[in-house]
Amino acid sequence: MEIVTRFAPSPTGLLHLGHGFSAVAGWAVARAAGGRWRLRIEDIDSGRVRPQFAQAINEDLAWLGLVPDGPVMVQSERRPCHLAAFDSLRQRRLLYACTCTRADIARAASAPHTGETIVYPGTCRGHAPPASGAFAWRLDLGAVQQQGVSCRQSWRDLAAGPQTGAADRFGDPVLMRRDGAIAYHLACVLDDAAQGVTLVTRGDDLVEATPVQRLLQQLLGLPQPGYLHHGLLLDASGRRLAKRDHAATLAALRDSGAKGDDVRRQFVRQCAPLLAQAGLAVAESP
Ligand code: GLU
Ligand code: ZN
Protein backbone atom coordinates (compact mmCIF):
# COMPACT_ATOMS: atom_id res chain seq x y z
CA MET A 1 0.00 0.00 0.00
CA GLU A 2 1.31 3.47 -0.84
CA ILE A 3 2.39 5.56 2.16
CA VAL A 4 0.63 8.93 2.28
CA THR A 5 1.62 11.16 5.21
CA ARG A 6 0.54 14.70 6.01
CA PHE A 7 1.46 17.86 7.84
CA ALA A 8 -1.57 19.63 9.28
CA PRO A 9 -0.54 22.90 10.93
CA SER A 10 -2.97 25.44 12.39
CA PRO A 11 -2.29 29.01 11.22
CA THR A 12 -2.60 30.46 14.70
CA GLY A 13 1.01 31.62 14.93
CA LEU A 14 4.37 31.31 13.24
CA LEU A 15 5.79 27.81 12.84
CA HIS A 16 8.53 27.08 15.33
CA LEU A 17 11.36 24.57 15.09
CA GLY A 18 9.19 21.78 16.48
CA HIS A 19 6.73 22.26 13.62
CA GLY A 20 9.62 22.25 11.18
CA PHE A 21 10.84 18.97 12.57
CA SER A 22 7.35 17.47 12.39
CA ALA A 23 6.92 18.61 8.78
CA VAL A 24 10.28 17.17 7.81
CA ALA A 25 9.58 13.91 9.66
CA GLY A 26 6.37 13.27 7.71
CA TRP A 27 8.06 14.33 4.48
CA ALA A 28 11.11 12.12 5.10
CA VAL A 29 8.93 9.11 5.90
CA ALA A 30 6.95 9.57 2.69
CA ARG A 31 10.12 10.10 0.69
CA ALA A 32 11.88 7.06 2.16
CA ALA A 33 8.81 4.93 1.44
CA GLY A 34 8.35 6.22 -2.10
CA GLY A 35 5.03 7.68 -1.03
CA ARG A 36 3.39 11.10 -0.89
CA TRP A 37 3.35 13.97 1.58
CA ARG A 38 0.26 16.14 1.86
CA LEU A 39 -0.34 19.54 3.40
CA ARG A 40 -3.52 20.65 5.14
CA ILE A 41 -4.12 24.05 6.70
CA GLU A 42 -6.27 23.49 9.79
CA ASP A 43 -7.94 26.89 9.93
CA ILE A 44 -11.36 26.24 11.44
CA ASP A 45 -10.72 27.75 14.87
CA SER A 46 -11.78 31.14 13.53
CA GLY A 47 -11.11 33.01 16.77
CA ARG A 48 -7.44 32.12 16.71
CA VAL A 49 -6.62 31.79 13.01
CA ARG A 50 -4.95 34.68 11.13
CA PRO A 51 -4.53 34.65 7.32
CA GLN A 52 -0.97 35.97 7.52
CA PHE A 53 0.05 32.81 9.39
CA ALA A 54 -1.25 30.58 6.59
CA GLN A 55 0.89 32.60 4.20
CA ALA A 56 3.85 32.23 6.57
CA ILE A 57 3.40 28.43 6.63
CA ASN A 58 3.75 28.33 2.85
CA GLU A 59 6.86 30.50 2.98
CA ASP A 60 8.47 28.45 5.75
CA LEU A 61 7.85 25.15 3.97
CA ALA A 62 9.14 26.53 0.67
CA TRP A 63 12.26 27.76 2.46
CA LEU A 64 12.77 24.26 3.91
CA GLY A 65 12.45 22.87 0.39
CA LEU A 66 9.32 20.86 1.21
CA VAL A 67 6.84 20.74 -1.66
CA PRO A 68 3.52 19.06 -0.86
CA ASP A 69 2.25 16.38 -3.23
CA GLY A 70 -1.12 17.26 -4.69
CA PRO A 71 -3.34 20.20 -3.78
CA VAL A 72 -3.12 21.85 -0.36
CA MET A 73 -6.29 21.21 1.60
CA VAL A 74 -7.81 24.19 3.38
CA GLN A 75 -9.90 22.83 6.22
CA SER A 76 -12.37 25.73 6.33
CA GLU A 77 -13.40 24.89 2.75
CA ARG A 78 -14.47 21.44 3.90
CA ARG A 79 -17.37 22.60 6.08
CA PRO A 80 -20.12 21.04 3.90
CA CYS A 81 -18.46 17.62 4.23
CA HIS A 82 -17.88 18.11 7.96
CA LEU A 83 -21.52 19.11 8.48
CA ALA A 84 -22.82 16.13 6.50
CA ALA A 85 -20.91 13.73 8.76
CA PHE A 86 -22.04 15.66 11.85
CA ASP A 87 -25.69 15.41 10.70
CA SER A 88 -25.38 11.69 10.04
CA LEU A 89 -24.17 11.15 13.60
CA ARG A 90 -26.99 13.31 14.94
CA GLN A 91 -29.56 11.36 12.93
CA ARG A 92 -28.16 8.19 14.41
CA ARG A 93 -28.89 9.73 17.85
CA LEU A 94 -25.25 9.63 18.83
CA LEU A 95 -25.02 13.33 19.70
CA TYR A 96 -26.51 15.44 22.45
CA ALA A 97 -26.62 19.12 23.28
CA CYS A 98 -24.37 20.19 26.16
CA THR A 99 -25.21 23.50 27.82
CA CYS A 100 -22.45 23.31 30.43
CA THR A 101 -20.08 26.22 30.70
CA ARG A 102 -16.40 25.66 31.11
CA ALA A 103 -16.82 26.43 34.80
CA ASP A 104 -19.71 23.92 35.14
CA ILE A 105 -17.56 21.25 33.59
CA ALA A 106 -14.63 22.05 35.84
CA ARG A 107 -16.85 21.90 38.94
CA ALA A 108 -18.62 18.70 37.95
CA ALA A 109 -15.54 16.91 36.73
CA SER A 110 -14.19 13.87 38.44
CA ALA A 111 -10.61 14.09 39.64
CA PRO A 112 -8.36 14.77 36.69
CA HIS A 113 -5.78 12.08 36.03
CA THR A 114 -3.03 14.22 34.63
CA GLY A 115 -2.20 17.90 34.93
CA GLU A 116 -5.22 20.07 34.27
CA THR A 117 -7.18 17.43 32.41
CA ILE A 118 -10.92 17.88 32.79
CA VAL A 119 -13.08 14.79 32.43
CA TYR A 120 -16.59 15.67 31.29
CA PRO A 121 -18.97 13.58 33.43
CA GLY A 122 -21.84 13.35 30.92
CA THR A 123 -24.10 15.81 32.77
CA CYS A 124 -26.23 16.65 29.72
CA ARG A 125 -26.59 13.14 28.26
CA GLY A 126 -30.18 12.54 27.27
CA HIS A 127 -31.22 16.22 27.50
CA ALA A 128 -33.09 17.73 24.55
CA PRO A 129 -31.43 20.74 22.88
CA PRO A 130 -32.60 24.00 24.54
CA ALA A 131 -34.91 26.29 22.54
CA SER A 132 -32.45 29.16 22.82
CA GLY A 133 -28.98 29.90 24.03
CA ALA A 134 -25.62 28.55 23.01
CA PHE A 135 -24.73 24.91 23.42
CA ALA A 136 -22.14 22.44 22.19
CA TRP A 137 -22.79 19.02 20.68
CA ARG A 138 -21.10 16.03 22.25
CA LEU A 139 -20.72 12.45 21.09
CA ASP A 140 -22.57 10.06 23.42
CA LEU A 141 -19.97 7.37 23.99
CA GLY A 142 -22.51 5.30 25.91
CA ALA A 143 -24.73 5.15 22.83
CA VAL A 144 -21.70 4.53 20.64
CA GLN A 145 -20.74 1.48 22.66
CA GLN A 146 -24.31 0.20 22.49
CA GLN A 147 -23.86 0.27 18.72
CA GLY A 148 -20.89 -2.06 19.08
CA VAL A 149 -17.98 0.38 18.70
CA SER A 150 -15.57 0.05 21.60
CA CYS A 151 -13.97 2.97 23.44
CA ARG A 152 -10.91 0.81 23.98
CA GLN A 153 -8.71 1.30 20.95
CA SER A 154 -5.50 -0.51 20.11
CA TRP A 155 -3.07 0.17 17.32
CA ARG A 156 0.55 -0.41 16.50
CA ASP A 157 2.37 2.87 16.38
CA LEU A 158 5.23 2.79 13.88
CA ALA A 159 7.48 4.64 16.32
CA ALA A 160 6.19 3.65 19.75
CA GLY A 161 4.98 0.08 19.12
CA PRO A 162 1.69 -1.39 20.36
CA GLN A 163 -0.59 1.20 21.97
CA THR A 164 -3.89 1.03 23.78
CA GLY A 165 -5.99 4.03 24.72
CA ALA A 166 -9.51 4.83 25.89
CA ALA A 167 -11.64 7.12 23.73
CA ASP A 168 -13.64 8.06 26.85
CA ARG A 169 -10.60 9.18 28.83
CA PHE A 170 -11.87 12.79 28.85
CA GLY A 171 -15.57 11.91 28.75
CA ASP A 172 -17.87 12.47 25.78
CA PRO A 173 -15.93 14.55 23.22
CA VAL A 174 -17.32 17.79 21.81
CA LEU A 175 -17.89 17.46 18.04
CA MET A 176 -19.36 20.92 17.52
CA ARG A 177 -18.45 23.85 19.71
CA ARG A 178 -20.99 26.30 21.05
CA ASP A 179 -19.86 28.83 18.39
CA GLY A 180 -20.81 26.35 15.65
CA ALA A 181 -17.23 25.35 14.78
CA ILE A 182 -16.69 21.68 14.01
CA ALA A 183 -14.24 20.27 16.53
CA TYR A 184 -10.72 19.20 15.62
CA HIS A 185 -11.26 15.43 16.03
CA LEU A 186 -14.13 15.24 13.56
CA ALA A 187 -12.57 17.56 10.97
CA CYS A 188 -9.25 15.74 11.27
CA VAL A 189 -10.56 12.22 10.57
CA LEU A 190 -12.73 13.37 7.66
CA ASP A 191 -9.90 15.35 6.10
CA ASP A 192 -7.28 12.64 6.61
CA ALA A 193 -9.62 10.28 4.76
CA ALA A 194 -10.31 12.80 1.98
CA GLN A 195 -6.57 13.34 1.49
CA GLY A 196 -6.00 9.59 1.28
CA VAL A 197 -3.70 9.66 4.31
CA THR A 198 -2.50 6.15 5.13
CA LEU A 199 -0.02 7.11 7.86
CA VAL A 200 -0.71 9.92 10.32
CA THR A 201 2.64 11.40 11.37
CA ARG A 202 2.51 13.92 14.21
CA GLY A 203 4.07 14.74 17.55
CA ASP A 204 3.42 12.46 20.49
CA ASP A 205 1.76 15.39 22.29
CA LEU A 206 -1.28 14.40 20.18
CA VAL A 207 -1.23 10.68 20.97
CA GLU A 208 -4.22 11.09 23.31
CA ALA A 209 -6.30 12.26 20.33
CA THR A 210 -5.82 8.94 18.57
CA PRO A 211 -8.34 6.73 20.45
CA VAL A 212 -11.17 9.24 19.81
CA GLN A 213 -10.13 9.62 16.19
CA ARG A 214 -9.99 5.87 15.61
CA LEU A 215 -13.42 5.51 17.18
CA LEU A 216 -14.79 8.23 14.86
CA GLN A 217 -13.25 6.51 11.83
CA GLN A 218 -15.06 3.31 12.78
CA LEU A 219 -18.36 5.08 13.39
CA LEU A 220 -18.17 6.91 10.07
CA GLY A 221 -16.92 3.93 8.07
CA LEU A 222 -13.66 5.69 7.15
CA PRO A 223 -10.46 3.78 6.33
CA GLN A 224 -8.15 3.56 9.34
CA PRO A 225 -4.66 4.95 8.74
CA GLY A 226 -1.52 3.83 10.52
CA TYR A 227 0.11 6.11 13.09
CA LEU A 228 3.57 7.38 13.77
CA HIS A 229 3.78 9.67 16.77
CA HIS A 230 7.25 11.14 16.98
CA GLY A 231 8.95 12.55 20.05
CA LEU A 232 9.10 16.31 20.24
CA LEU A 233 12.20 18.31 19.47
CA LEU A 234 14.12 19.28 22.59
CA ASP A 235 15.83 22.59 23.19
CA ALA A 236 19.47 22.88 24.31
CA SER A 237 18.47 22.27 27.93
CA GLY A 238 16.47 19.15 27.07
CA ARG A 239 13.02 20.71 27.37
CA ARG A 240 10.33 20.03 24.78
CA LEU A 241 9.84 22.86 22.34
CA ALA A 242 6.27 24.08 22.11
CA LYS A 243 4.54 27.04 20.55
CA ARG A 244 3.53 28.41 23.93
CA ASP A 245 7.16 28.41 25.07
CA HIS A 246 7.96 31.05 22.46
CA ALA A 247 10.40 28.59 20.93
CA ALA A 248 12.44 29.94 18.05
CA THR A 249 10.39 30.32 14.88
CA LEU A 250 11.47 29.13 11.46
CA ALA A 251 10.96 32.71 10.23
CA ALA A 252 13.46 34.03 12.77
CA LEU A 253 15.94 31.35 11.77
CA ARG A 254 15.53 32.33 8.13
CA ASP A 255 15.96 36.03 8.95
CA SER A 256 19.16 35.22 10.81
CA GLY A 257 20.59 33.97 7.51
CA ALA A 258 20.27 30.20 8.03
CA LYS A 259 19.84 28.16 4.84
CA GLY A 260 16.62 26.16 4.58
CA ASP A 261 18.45 23.25 2.95
CA ASP A 262 20.84 22.99 5.90
CA VAL A 263 18.00 23.12 8.41
CA ARG A 264 16.06 20.44 6.52
CA ARG A 265 19.12 18.19 6.36
CA GLN A 266 19.67 18.59 10.07
CA PHE A 267 16.06 17.65 10.79
CA VAL A 268 16.39 14.66 8.46
CA ARG A 269 19.45 13.53 10.44
CA GLN A 270 17.46 13.90 13.66
CA CYS A 271 14.70 11.77 12.09
CA ALA A 272 17.02 8.91 11.23
CA PRO A 273 16.33 6.85 14.39
CA LEU A 274 12.61 7.36 13.87
CA LEU A 275 12.78 6.17 10.28
CA ALA A 276 14.88 3.19 11.31
CA GLN A 277 12.24 2.26 13.91
CA ALA A 278 9.62 2.47 11.19
CA GLY A 279 11.76 0.20 9.02
CA LEU A 280 12.61 2.96 6.54
CA ALA A 281 15.98 4.24 5.41
CA VAL A 282 16.84 7.93 5.20
CA ALA A 283 16.61 8.96 1.56
CA GLU A 284 18.65 12.15 1.78
CA SER A 285 22.39 12.14 2.39
CA PRO A 286 23.57 14.75 4.92
N1 GLU B 1 -3.54 21.21 13.60
C1 GLU B 1 -2.95 20.50 14.69
C2 GLU B 1 -1.86 21.35 15.33
O1 GLU B 1 -1.26 22.16 14.65
C3 GLU B 1 -2.31 19.19 14.29
C4 GLU B 1 -3.31 18.14 14.03
C5 GLU B 1 -2.74 16.77 13.67
O2 GLU B 1 -1.57 16.65 13.24
O3 GLU B 1 -3.52 15.81 13.79
O4 GLU B 1 -1.63 21.19 16.50
ZN1 ZN C 1 -23.14 19.44 29.57
XYZ file of C-alpha atoms and ligand atoms in Angstrom:
297
model
C 0.000 0.000 0.000
C 1.309 3.474 -0.838
C 2.392 5.556 2.161
C 0.626 8.932 2.276
C 1.620 11.159 5.212
C 0.545 14.703 6.008
C 1.464 17.861 7.836
C -1.568 19.635 9.279
C -0.540 22.905 10.933
C -2.968 25.441 12.386
C -2.293 29.012 11.216
C -2.596 30.463 14.699
C 1.014 31.620 14.932
C 4.370 31.308 13.240
C 5.785 27.809 12.838
C 8.528 27.084 15.332
C 11.356 24.574 15.093
C 9.186 21.775 16.478
C 6.726 22.265 13.621
C 9.616 22.254 11.175
C 10.843 18.972 12.574
C 7.351 17.465 12.388
C 6.919 18.607 8.782
C 10.284 17.166 7.809
C 9.585 13.906 9.665
C 6.374 13.272 7.707
C 8.065 14.334 4.480
C 11.112 12.125 5.099
C 8.933 9.107 5.897
C 6.950 9.565 2.687
C 10.117 10.103 0.694
C 11.880 7.060 2.162
C 8.808 4.935 1.438
C 8.349 6.220 -2.101
C 5.029 7.683 -1.027
C 3.387 11.096 -0.888
C 3.352 13.974 1.576
C 0.256 16.136 1.860
C -0.341 19.544 3.402
C -3.523 20.647 5.145
C -4.117 24.049 6.696
C -6.272 23.489 9.792
C -7.937 26.887 9.925
C -11.359 26.239 11.445
C -10.720 27.747 14.867
C -11.778 31.136 13.526
C -11.115 33.008 16.775
C -7.435 32.123 16.712
C -6.619 31.792 13.010
C -4.955 34.678 11.128
C -4.527 34.646 7.324
C -0.972 35.967 7.516
C 0.052 32.813 9.393
C -1.253 30.584 6.586
C 0.893 32.603 4.202
C 3.855 32.230 6.568
C 3.400 28.431 6.631
C 3.746 28.333 2.849
C 6.859 30.505 2.978
C 8.470 28.454 5.747
C 7.846 25.146 3.968
C 9.138 26.526 0.670
C 12.263 27.758 2.465
C 12.775 24.264 3.909
C 12.449 22.870 0.387
C 9.318 20.864 1.213
C 6.835 20.736 -1.657
C 3.517 19.057 -0.859
C 2.251 16.382 -3.229
C -1.124 17.264 -4.693
C -3.339 20.200 -3.779
C -3.124 21.852 -0.362
C -6.294 21.206 1.603
C -7.810 24.194 3.384
C -9.898 22.833 6.222
C -12.366 25.735 6.328
C -13.397 24.886 2.747
C -14.469 21.443 3.903
C -17.370 22.602 6.077
C -20.116 21.039 3.901
C -18.459 17.624 4.233
C -17.877 18.112 7.964
C -21.517 19.114 8.482
C -22.819 16.134 6.499
C -20.909 13.733 8.762
C -22.043 15.660 11.847
C -25.689 15.405 10.696
C -25.382 11.695 10.040
C -24.169 11.149 13.604
C -26.991 13.312 14.943
C -29.558 11.362 12.929
C -28.156 8.186 14.414
C -28.887 9.732 17.852
C -25.254 9.629 18.826
C -25.019 13.333 19.699
C -26.515 15.435 22.455
C -26.615 19.121 23.283
C -24.371 20.192 26.160
C -25.209 23.503 27.822
C -22.455 23.309 30.425
C -20.084 26.217 30.695
C -16.399 25.657 31.108
C -16.824 26.433 34.803
C -19.706 23.919 35.145
C -17.565 21.248 33.594
C -14.628 22.052 35.837
C -16.855 21.899 38.945
C -18.623 18.696 37.951
C -15.539 16.910 36.730
C -14.195 13.873 38.444
C -10.612 14.091 39.639
C -8.356 14.770 36.689
C -5.783 12.075 36.031
C -3.026 14.221 34.629
C -2.198 17.897 34.925
C -5.219 20.070 34.272
C -7.185 17.429 32.408
C -10.922 17.876 32.792
C -13.079 14.793 32.428
C -16.589 15.673 31.288
C -18.969 13.578 33.431
C -21.838 13.353 30.924
C -24.098 15.813 32.773
C -26.228 16.646 29.720
C -26.590 13.143 28.256
C -30.183 12.536 27.267
C -31.218 16.218 27.503
C -33.088 17.733 24.547
C -31.430 20.744 22.877
C -32.596 23.997 24.538
C -34.912 26.290 22.541
C -32.446 29.155 22.817
C -28.981 29.896 24.029
C -25.620 28.547 23.012
C -24.731 24.914 23.417
C -22.141 22.437 22.194
C -22.791 19.018 20.683
C -21.095 16.029 22.246
C -20.719 12.447 21.094
C -22.569 10.063 23.423
C -19.966 7.373 23.988
C -22.510 5.303 25.912
C -24.729 5.149 22.827
C -21.696 4.527 20.635
C -20.740 1.481 22.661
C -24.309 0.195 22.485
C -23.861 0.268 18.720
C -20.894 -2.058 19.082
C -17.983 0.379 18.702
C -15.565 0.046 21.603
C -13.967 2.967 23.436
C -10.915 0.814 23.985
C -8.713 1.300 20.951
C -5.497 -0.511 20.113
C -3.074 0.174 17.320
C 0.546 -0.413 16.499
C 2.372 2.870 16.381
C 5.226 2.787 13.880
C 7.483 4.641 16.318
C 6.194 3.647 19.746
C 4.981 0.080 19.125
C 1.693 -1.389 20.357
C -0.594 1.198 21.971
C -3.895 1.026 23.781
C -5.993 4.029 24.724
C -9.507 4.833 25.892
C -11.641 7.119 23.734
C -13.637 8.062 26.847
C -10.600 9.182 28.832
C -11.869 12.787 28.854
C -15.567 11.906 28.752
C -17.874 12.466 25.777
C -15.931 14.550 23.225
C -17.323 17.790 21.809
C -17.887 17.459 18.044
C -19.359 20.923 17.523
C -18.445 23.845 19.709
C -20.992 26.300 21.047
C -19.863 28.830 18.391
C -20.809 26.350 15.647
C -17.235 25.347 14.783
C -16.689 21.682 14.005
C -14.236 20.269 16.527
C -10.721 19.198 15.621
C -11.265 15.429 16.033
C -14.134 15.237 13.557
C -12.566 17.558 10.972
C -9.250 15.742 11.270
C -10.562 12.223 10.571
C -12.734 13.373 7.657
C -9.898 15.346 6.097
C -7.278 12.640 6.611
C -9.618 10.276 4.764
C -10.310 12.803 1.981
C -6.572 13.340 1.486
C -6.003 9.591 1.282
C -3.701 9.658 4.306
C -2.499 6.147 5.134
C -0.016 7.113 7.855
C -0.706 9.921 10.324
C 2.642 11.399 11.369
C 2.514 13.916 14.209
C 4.071 14.737 17.546
C 3.416 12.464 20.491
C 1.755 15.393 22.289
C -1.280 14.400 20.184
C -1.234 10.684 20.974
C -4.223 11.091 23.306
C -6.296 12.255 20.331
C -5.815 8.939 18.572
C -8.338 6.730 20.448
C -11.170 9.241 19.813
C -10.132 9.621 16.193
C -9.989 5.872 15.614
C -13.423 5.507 17.177
C -14.792 8.228 14.861
C -13.252 6.506 11.831
C -15.064 3.307 12.781
C -18.363 5.078 13.387
C -18.167 6.912 10.069
C -16.923 3.926 8.070
C -13.663 5.686 7.150
C -10.465 3.778 6.327
C -8.146 3.564 9.343
C -4.660 4.947 8.743
C -1.516 3.828 10.519
C 0.106 6.111 13.089
C 3.572 7.379 13.770
C 3.780 9.672 16.771
C 7.246 11.136 16.976
C 8.949 12.550 20.049
C 9.102 16.315 20.245
C 12.196 18.306 19.467
C 14.121 19.285 22.587
C 15.834 22.593 23.194
C 19.466 22.879 24.306
C 18.474 22.270 27.930
C 16.471 19.149 27.070
C 13.018 20.707 27.370
C 10.333 20.028 24.782
C 9.835 22.862 22.342
C 6.267 24.079 22.110
C 4.536 27.040 20.552
C 3.532 28.409 23.927
C 7.165 28.405 25.072
C 7.964 31.048 22.457
C 10.403 28.593 20.932
C 12.443 29.941 18.049
C 10.395 30.323 14.883
C 11.466 29.129 11.456
C 10.961 32.707 10.226
C 13.458 34.030 12.774
C 15.943 31.354 11.774
C 15.529 32.333 8.133
C 15.957 36.029 8.951
C 19.155 35.216 10.806
C 20.594 33.971 7.512
C 20.270 30.196 8.026
C 19.839 28.159 4.843
C 16.621 26.160 4.582
C 18.453 23.246 2.947
C 20.836 22.993 5.901
C 17.995 23.119 8.412
C 16.065 20.440 6.519
C 19.117 18.186 6.356
C 19.671 18.594 10.068
C 16.060 17.648 10.788
C 16.391 14.658 8.460
C 19.450 13.531 10.440
C 17.461 13.897 13.656
C 14.697 11.775 12.093
C 17.022 8.912 11.232
C 16.333 6.850 14.392
C 12.610 7.355 13.866
C 12.779 6.167 10.276
C 14.881 3.191 11.306
C 12.240 2.264 13.910
C 9.622 2.470 11.191
C 11.760 0.198 9.018
C 12.605 2.957 6.544
C 15.984 4.241 5.409
C 16.837 7.926 5.203
C 16.611 8.959 1.564
C 18.655 12.146 1.775
C 22.390 12.144 2.389
C 23.565 14.750 4.918
N -3.538 21.206 13.598
C -2.947 20.504 14.694
C -1.864 21.354 15.330
O -1.259 22.164 14.650
C -2.310 19.191 14.294
C -3.306 18.136 14.028
C -2.743 16.774 13.673
O -1.575 16.648 13.244
O -3.516 15.812 13.786
O -1.625 21.190 16.503
Zn -23.135 19.436 29.567
